[in-house]
């Protein structure tokens, strides 16, 4: 058994991994939250293709102002809205403090090379937390 076989075995037993990504949105432009890894057979150990199940996208407002937020999936050659112009203020839920919001009602399937992006109408006004299950194919 050579090194590549040992590394391949280790990857198989550790194939599915939960990961968390946190991003401070510091601009009003598109901000990348998560990119699904792409397989690469030219390196050792081989990087297997990945399918990602995005289990959670949480938006946390940081300012007492009206914030419109859009979420995108940037795939090869196109950008698709997952949510468009959602509005947050600290009073959305009648709370006295800022509150966060879970965007997903069910998991979002993404494939290698897909990019999850967020855009806010106010810079430095939101944080985004994402929980992802990466499944090696």
Coordinates of C-alpha atoms in Angstrom, one line a residue:
X1 CA 0.0 0.0 0.0
X2 CA 1.5 3.3 -1.0
X3 CA 1.0 6.8 0.4
X4 CA -1.7 7.8 -2.0
X5 CA -3.8 4.7 -1.0
X6 CA -3.4 5.6 2.7
X7 CA -4.4 9.2 2.1
X8 CA -7.3 8.0 0.0
X9 CA -8.5 5.7 2.8
X10 CA -8.2 8.6 5.3
X11 CA -10.3 10.9 3.0
X12 CA -13.0 8.2 2.7
X13 CA -13.5 7.9 6.5
X14 CA -13.5 11.7 6.8
X15 CA -15.4 12.4 3.6
X16 CA -18.4 14.3 5.0
X17 CA -17.7 17.4 7.0
X18 CA -19.7 20.1 8.6
X19 CA -18.2 23.6 8.2
X20 CA -19.1 27.0 9.4
X21 CA -18.3 30.3 7.6
X22 CA -18.7 33.7 9.0
X23 CA -18.4 36.9 7.0
X24 CA -18.6 40.6 7.9
X25 CA -20.2 42.4 4.9
X26 CA -18.0 45.6 4.7
X27 CA -19.2 46.9 1.3
X28 CA -22.3 47.4 -0.7
X29 CA -20.9 45.2 -3.5
X30 CA -21.2 41.5 -3.8
X31 CA -19.4 39.6 -0.9
X32 CA -18.4 36.0 -1.2
X33 CA -19.7 33.9 1.8
X34 CA -18.7 30.4 0.6
X35 CA -17.3 28.7 -2.5
X36 CA -17.9 24.9 -3.1
X37 CA -14.5 23.2 -3.6
X38 CA -13.8 21.8 -7.0
X39 CA -12.2 18.4 -7.5
X40 CA -8.6 18.2 -8.7
X41 CA -7.0 14.9 -9.8
X42 CA -3.6 16.5 -10.7
X43 CA -2.5 16.9 -7.0
X44 CA -1.6 14.4 -4.3
X45 CA -3.7 13.6 -2.4
X46 CA -6.4 13.8 -5.0
X47 CA -9.1 16.4 -4.2
X48 CA -12.5 14.7 -4.8
X49 CA -15.4 16.7 -6.2
X50 CA -17.7 18.1 -3.5
X51 CA -21.5 18.5 -3.2
X52 CA -22.4 21.0 -0.5
X53 CA -25.7 21.1 1.5
X54 CA -26.0 24.6 2.9
X55 CA -28.0 23.9 6.0
X56 CA -28.2 27.5 7.4
X57 CA -27.8 31.1 6.3
X58 CA -28.2 33.5 9.2
X59 CA -28.2 37.3 8.7
X60 CA -27.4 39.4 11.8
X61 CA -28.0 43.2 11.5
X62 CA -25.4 45.3 13.2
X63 CA -27.0 48.8 12.8
X64 CA -30.3 50.4 13.7
X65 CA -31.1 51.2 10.1
X66 CA -33.1 49.8 7.3
X67 CA -31.0 47.2 5.4
X68 CA -31.9 45.5 2.2
X69 CA -30.1 42.2 1.7
X70 CA -29.9 39.9 -1.3
X71 CA -28.4 36.4 -1.5
X72 CA -27.0 35.0 -4.8
X73 CA -25.6 31.7 -6.2
X74 CA -23.0 32.6 -8.7
X75 CA -22.6 29.6 -11.0
X76 CA -20.7 29.2 -14.2
X77 CA -21.7 32.2 -16.3
X78 CA -24.6 33.4 -14.3
X79 CA -25.7 34.8 -11.0
X80 CA -29.1 33.6 -9.6
X81 CA -31.0 35.2 -6.8
X82 CA -31.8 33.0 -3.8
X83 CA -33.4 35.9 -2.0
X84 CA -33.9 39.4 -3.3
X85 CA -34.1 42.7 -1.3
X86 CA -35.1 41.3 2.1
X87 CA -35.5 44.2 4.5
X88 CA -34.2 44.2 8.1
X89 CA -34.5 46.7 10.9
X90 CA -34.1 46.2 14.6
X91 CA -37.9 46.5 14.9
X92 CA -38.8 43.7 12.4
X93 CA -39.7 41.3 15.3
X94 CA -40.6 44.0 17.8
X95 CA -37.4 43.4 19.7
X96 CA -35.6 46.0 21.7
X97 CA -32.2 44.7 20.4
X98 CA -30.9 43.6 17.0
X99 CA -32.1 40.1 15.9
X100 CA -30.8 37.6 13.5
X101 CA -32.8 35.8 10.8
X102 CA -32.5 32.3 9.4
X103 CA -33.1 32.5 5.6
X104 CA -33.4 28.8 4.7
X105 CA -36.5 26.7 5.2
X106 CA -34.7 23.6 3.7
X107 CA -31.1 22.7 2.7
X108 CA -29.7 24.3 -0.4
X109 CA -27.8 22.0 -2.7
X110 CA -24.7 23.5 -4.4
X111 CA -22.1 21.9 -6.6
X112 CA -18.3 22.3 -7.2
X113 CA -17.5 25.8 -8.2
X114 CA -20.8 27.4 -7.0
X115 CA -20.3 30.6 -5.0
X116 CA -22.7 31.8 -2.3
X117 CA -22.7 35.7 -2.3
X118 CA -24.5 38.3 -0.3
X119 CA -25.1 42.0 -1.0
X120 CA -26.3 44.7 1.5
X121 CA -27.5 48.2 0.7
X122 CA -25.5 49.5 3.8
X123 CA -21.8 48.7 4.3
X124 CA -20.8 47.3 7.7
X125 CA -24.4 46.7 8.6
X126 CA -24.7 42.8 8.6
X127 CA -22.8 39.7 9.5
X128 CA -23.6 36.4 7.7
X129 CA -23.2 32.9 9.2
X130 CA -23.4 29.8 7.1
X131 CA -23.4 26.1 8.0
X132 CA -22.5 23.7 5.3
X133 CA -22.2 19.9 5.0
X134 CA -19.6 19.1 2.4
X135 CA -20.0 15.7 0.9
X136 CA -17.2 14.2 -1.1
X137 CA -18.5 12.4 -4.2

